[in-house]
JSON list of C-alpha atoms in Angstrom, two decimals:
[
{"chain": "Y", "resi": 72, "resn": "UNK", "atom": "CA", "xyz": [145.72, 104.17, 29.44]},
{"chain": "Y", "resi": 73, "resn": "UNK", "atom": "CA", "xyz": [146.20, 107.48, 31.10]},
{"chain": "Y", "resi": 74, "resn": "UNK", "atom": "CA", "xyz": [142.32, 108.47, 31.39]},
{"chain": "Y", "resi": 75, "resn": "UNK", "atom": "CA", "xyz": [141.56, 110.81, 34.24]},
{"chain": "Y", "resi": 76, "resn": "UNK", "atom": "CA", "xyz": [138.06, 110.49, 35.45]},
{"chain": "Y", "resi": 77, "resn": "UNK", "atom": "CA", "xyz": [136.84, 114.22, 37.34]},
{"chain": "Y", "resi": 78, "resn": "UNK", "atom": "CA", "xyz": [133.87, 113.30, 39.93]},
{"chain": "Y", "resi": 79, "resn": "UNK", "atom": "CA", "xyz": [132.17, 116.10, 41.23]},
{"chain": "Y", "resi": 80, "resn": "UNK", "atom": "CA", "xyz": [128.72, 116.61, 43.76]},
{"chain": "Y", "resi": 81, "resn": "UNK", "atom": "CA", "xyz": [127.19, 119.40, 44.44]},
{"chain": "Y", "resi": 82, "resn": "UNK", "atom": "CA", "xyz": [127.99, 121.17, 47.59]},
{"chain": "Y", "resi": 83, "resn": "UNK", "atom": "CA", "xyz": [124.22, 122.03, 48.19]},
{"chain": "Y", "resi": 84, "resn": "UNK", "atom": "CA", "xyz": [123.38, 118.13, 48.02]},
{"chain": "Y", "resi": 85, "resn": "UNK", "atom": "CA", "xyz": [126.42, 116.72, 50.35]},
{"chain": "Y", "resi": 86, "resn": "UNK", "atom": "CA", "xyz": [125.45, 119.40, 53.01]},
{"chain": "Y", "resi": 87, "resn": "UNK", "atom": "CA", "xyz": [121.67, 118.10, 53.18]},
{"chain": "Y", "resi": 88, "resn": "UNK", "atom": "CA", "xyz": [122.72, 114.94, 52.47]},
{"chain": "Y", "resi": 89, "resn": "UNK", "atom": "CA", "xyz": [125.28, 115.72, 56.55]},
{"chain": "Y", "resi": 90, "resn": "UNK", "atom": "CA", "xyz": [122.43, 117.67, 57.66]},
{"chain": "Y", "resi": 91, "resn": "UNK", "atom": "CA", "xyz": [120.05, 114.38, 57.07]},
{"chain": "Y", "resi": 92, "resn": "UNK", "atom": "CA", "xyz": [122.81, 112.12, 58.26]},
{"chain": "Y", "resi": 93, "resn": "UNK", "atom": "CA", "xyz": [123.18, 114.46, 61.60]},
{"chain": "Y", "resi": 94, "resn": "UNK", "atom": "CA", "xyz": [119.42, 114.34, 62.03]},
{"chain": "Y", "resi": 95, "resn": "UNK", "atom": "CA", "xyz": [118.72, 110.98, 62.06]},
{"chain": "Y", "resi": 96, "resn": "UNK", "atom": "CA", "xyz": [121.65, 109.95, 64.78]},
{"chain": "Y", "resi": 97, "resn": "UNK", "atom": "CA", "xyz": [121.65, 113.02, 67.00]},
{"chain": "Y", "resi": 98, "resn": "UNK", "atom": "CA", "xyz": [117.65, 113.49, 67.12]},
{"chain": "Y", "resi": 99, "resn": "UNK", "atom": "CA", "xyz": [116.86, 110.00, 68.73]},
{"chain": "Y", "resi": 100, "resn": "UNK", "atom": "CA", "xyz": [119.39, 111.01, 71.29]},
{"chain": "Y", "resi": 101, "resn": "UNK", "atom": "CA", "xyz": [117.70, 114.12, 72.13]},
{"chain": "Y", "resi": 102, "resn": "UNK", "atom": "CA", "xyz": [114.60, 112.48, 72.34]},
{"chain": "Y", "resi": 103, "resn": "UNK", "atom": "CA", "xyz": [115.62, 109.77, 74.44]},
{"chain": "Y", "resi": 104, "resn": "UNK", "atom": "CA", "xyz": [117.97, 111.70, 76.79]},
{"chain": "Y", "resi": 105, "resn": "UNK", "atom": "CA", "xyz": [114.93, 113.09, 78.74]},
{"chain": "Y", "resi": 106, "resn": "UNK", "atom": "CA", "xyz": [112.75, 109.43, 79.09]},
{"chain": "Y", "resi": 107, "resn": "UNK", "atom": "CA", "xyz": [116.41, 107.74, 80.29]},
{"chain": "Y", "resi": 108, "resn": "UNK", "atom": "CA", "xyz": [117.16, 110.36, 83.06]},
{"chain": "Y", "resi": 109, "resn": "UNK", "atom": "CA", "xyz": [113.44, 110.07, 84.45]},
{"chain": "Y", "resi": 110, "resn": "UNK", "atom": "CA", "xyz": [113.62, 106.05, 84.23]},
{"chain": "Y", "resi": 111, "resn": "UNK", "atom": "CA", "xyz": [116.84, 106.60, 85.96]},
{"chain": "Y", "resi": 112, "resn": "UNK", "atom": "CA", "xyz": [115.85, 108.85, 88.68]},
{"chain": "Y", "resi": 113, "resn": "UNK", "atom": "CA", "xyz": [112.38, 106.41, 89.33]},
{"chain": "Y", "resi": 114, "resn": "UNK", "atom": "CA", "xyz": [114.73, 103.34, 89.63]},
{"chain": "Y", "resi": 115, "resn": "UNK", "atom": "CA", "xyz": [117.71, 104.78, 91.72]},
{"chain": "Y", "resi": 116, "resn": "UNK", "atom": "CA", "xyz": [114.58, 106.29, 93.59]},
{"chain": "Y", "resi": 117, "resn": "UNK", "atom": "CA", "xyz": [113.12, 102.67, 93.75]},
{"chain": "Y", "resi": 118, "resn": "UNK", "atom": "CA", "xyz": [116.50, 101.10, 94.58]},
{"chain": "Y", "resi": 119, "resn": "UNK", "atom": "CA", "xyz": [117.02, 103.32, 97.86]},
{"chain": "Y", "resi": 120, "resn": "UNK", "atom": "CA", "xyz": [113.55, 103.50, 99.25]},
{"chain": "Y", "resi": 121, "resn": "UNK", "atom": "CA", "xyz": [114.45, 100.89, 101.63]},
{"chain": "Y", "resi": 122, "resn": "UNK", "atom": "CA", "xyz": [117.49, 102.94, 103.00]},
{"chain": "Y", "resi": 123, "resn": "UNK", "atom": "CA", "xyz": [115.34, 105.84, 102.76]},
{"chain": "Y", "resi": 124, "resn": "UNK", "atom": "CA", "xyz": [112.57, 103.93, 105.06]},
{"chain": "Y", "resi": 125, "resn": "UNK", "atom": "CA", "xyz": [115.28, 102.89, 107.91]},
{"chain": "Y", "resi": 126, "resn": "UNK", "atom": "CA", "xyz": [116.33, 106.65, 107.67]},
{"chain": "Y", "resi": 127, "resn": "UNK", "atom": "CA", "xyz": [112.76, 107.50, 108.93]},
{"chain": "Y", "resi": 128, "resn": "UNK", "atom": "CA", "xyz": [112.40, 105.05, 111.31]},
{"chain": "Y", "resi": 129, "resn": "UNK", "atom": "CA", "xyz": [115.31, 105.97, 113.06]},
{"chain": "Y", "resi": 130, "resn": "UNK", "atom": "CA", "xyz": [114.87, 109.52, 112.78]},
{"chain": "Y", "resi": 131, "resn": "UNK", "atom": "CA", "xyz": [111.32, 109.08, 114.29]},
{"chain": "Y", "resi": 132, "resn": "UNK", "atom": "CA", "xyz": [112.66, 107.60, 117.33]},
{"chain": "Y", "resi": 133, "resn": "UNK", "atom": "CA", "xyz": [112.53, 109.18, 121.08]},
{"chain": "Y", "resi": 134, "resn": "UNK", "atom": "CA", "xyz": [115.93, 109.20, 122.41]},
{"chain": "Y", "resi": 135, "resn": "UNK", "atom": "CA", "xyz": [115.34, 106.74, 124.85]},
{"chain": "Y", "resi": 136, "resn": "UNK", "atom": "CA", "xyz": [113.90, 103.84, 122.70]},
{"chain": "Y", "resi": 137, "resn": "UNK", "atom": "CA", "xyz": [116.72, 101.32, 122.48]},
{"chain": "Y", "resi": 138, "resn": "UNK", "atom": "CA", "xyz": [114.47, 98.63, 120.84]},
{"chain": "Y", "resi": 139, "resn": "UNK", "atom": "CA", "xyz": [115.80, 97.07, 117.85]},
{"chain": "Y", "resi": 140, "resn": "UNK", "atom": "CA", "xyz": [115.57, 98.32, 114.59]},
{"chain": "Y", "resi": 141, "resn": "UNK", "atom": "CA", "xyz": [113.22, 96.35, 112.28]},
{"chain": "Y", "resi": 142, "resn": "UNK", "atom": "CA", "xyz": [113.03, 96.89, 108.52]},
{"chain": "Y", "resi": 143, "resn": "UNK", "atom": "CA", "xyz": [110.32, 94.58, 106.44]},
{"chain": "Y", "resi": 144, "resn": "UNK", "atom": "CA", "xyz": [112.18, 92.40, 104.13]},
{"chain": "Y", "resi": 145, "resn": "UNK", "atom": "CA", "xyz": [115.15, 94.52, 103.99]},
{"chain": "Y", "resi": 146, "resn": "UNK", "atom": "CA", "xyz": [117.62, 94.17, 101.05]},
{"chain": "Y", "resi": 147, "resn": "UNK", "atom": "CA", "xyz": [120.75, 92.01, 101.66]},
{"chain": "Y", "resi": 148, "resn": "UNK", "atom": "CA", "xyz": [122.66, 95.07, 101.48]},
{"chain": "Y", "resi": 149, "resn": "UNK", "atom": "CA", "xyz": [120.98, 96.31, 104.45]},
{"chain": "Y", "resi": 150, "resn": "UNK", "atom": "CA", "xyz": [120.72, 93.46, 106.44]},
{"chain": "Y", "resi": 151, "resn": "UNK", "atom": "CA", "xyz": [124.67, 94.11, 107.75]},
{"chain": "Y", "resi": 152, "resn": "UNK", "atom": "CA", "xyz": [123.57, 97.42, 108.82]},
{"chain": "Y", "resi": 153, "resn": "UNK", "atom": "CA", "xyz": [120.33, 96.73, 110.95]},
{"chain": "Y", "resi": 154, "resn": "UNK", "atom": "CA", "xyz": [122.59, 94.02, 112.05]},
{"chain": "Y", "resi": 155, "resn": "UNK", "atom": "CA", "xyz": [125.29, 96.32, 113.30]},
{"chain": "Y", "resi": 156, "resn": "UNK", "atom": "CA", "xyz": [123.18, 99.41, 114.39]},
{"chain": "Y", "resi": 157, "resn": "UNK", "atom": "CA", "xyz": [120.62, 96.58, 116.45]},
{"chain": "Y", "resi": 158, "resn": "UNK", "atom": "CA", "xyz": [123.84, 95.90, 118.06]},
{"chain": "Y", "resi": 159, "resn": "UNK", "atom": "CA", "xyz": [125.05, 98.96, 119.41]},
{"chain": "Y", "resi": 160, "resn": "UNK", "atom": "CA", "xyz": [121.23, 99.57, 120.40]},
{"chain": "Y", "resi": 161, "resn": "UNK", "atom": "CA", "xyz": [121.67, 95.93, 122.64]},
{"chain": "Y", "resi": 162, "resn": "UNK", "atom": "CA", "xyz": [125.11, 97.44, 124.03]},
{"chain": "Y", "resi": 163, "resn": "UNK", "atom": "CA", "xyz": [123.88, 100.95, 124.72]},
{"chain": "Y", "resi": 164, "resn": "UNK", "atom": "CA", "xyz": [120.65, 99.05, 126.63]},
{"chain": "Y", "resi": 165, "resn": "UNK", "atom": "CA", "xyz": [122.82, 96.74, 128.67]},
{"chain": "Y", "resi": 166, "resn": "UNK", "atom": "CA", "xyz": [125.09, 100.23, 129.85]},
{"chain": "Y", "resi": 167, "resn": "UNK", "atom": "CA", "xyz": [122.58, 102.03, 130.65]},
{"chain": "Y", "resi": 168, "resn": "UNK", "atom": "CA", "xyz": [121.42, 99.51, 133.00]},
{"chain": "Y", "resi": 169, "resn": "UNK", "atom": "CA", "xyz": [124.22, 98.88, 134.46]},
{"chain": "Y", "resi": 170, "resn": "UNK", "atom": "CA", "xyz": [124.33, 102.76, 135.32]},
{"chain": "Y", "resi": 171, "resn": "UNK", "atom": "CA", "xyz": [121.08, 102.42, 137.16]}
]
């Protein structure tokens, strides 16, 4: 048969037709980039308060109050760490009376 077929668009239309295409899949991103990195910063911000709080509490403390450390409800994640630093608290009380 040996029929060639020429197709041809106009350059005009396949550029709006990218520029629409573009648009549509970059433009939510943009939009959404800006209400992701705020829900992001609330819940990391969320996630560490309690890490944040045992910061303060320790930081607030006179040097000689060797009283354990006592976090409400403290995450699991935590719990190992007020464990531990409640510890050395116990061990630093018990040599300093021995010193007296």
């Amino acid at each position: 048969d040996g029929t060639a077929y020429i197709v041809a668009e106009r350059a005009d239309l396949r550029h709006t037709v990218a520029e629409n295409v573009v648009l549509e899949s970059v433009l939510p991103l943009l939009l959404w980039l800006p209400v992701s990195a705020v829900l992001v910063w609330l819940l990391v911000g969320w996630g560490l308060r309690p890490l944040y709080d045992l910061s303060r509490q320790i930081n607030a403390r006179r040097s000689d109050d060797l009283a354990p450390v006592a976090l409400h409800n403290p995450p699991a994640e935590l719990r190992q760490l007020i464990e531990s630093t409640n510890s050395l608290l116990a061990r630093l009380a018990a040599a300093f009376e021995r010193e007296k």
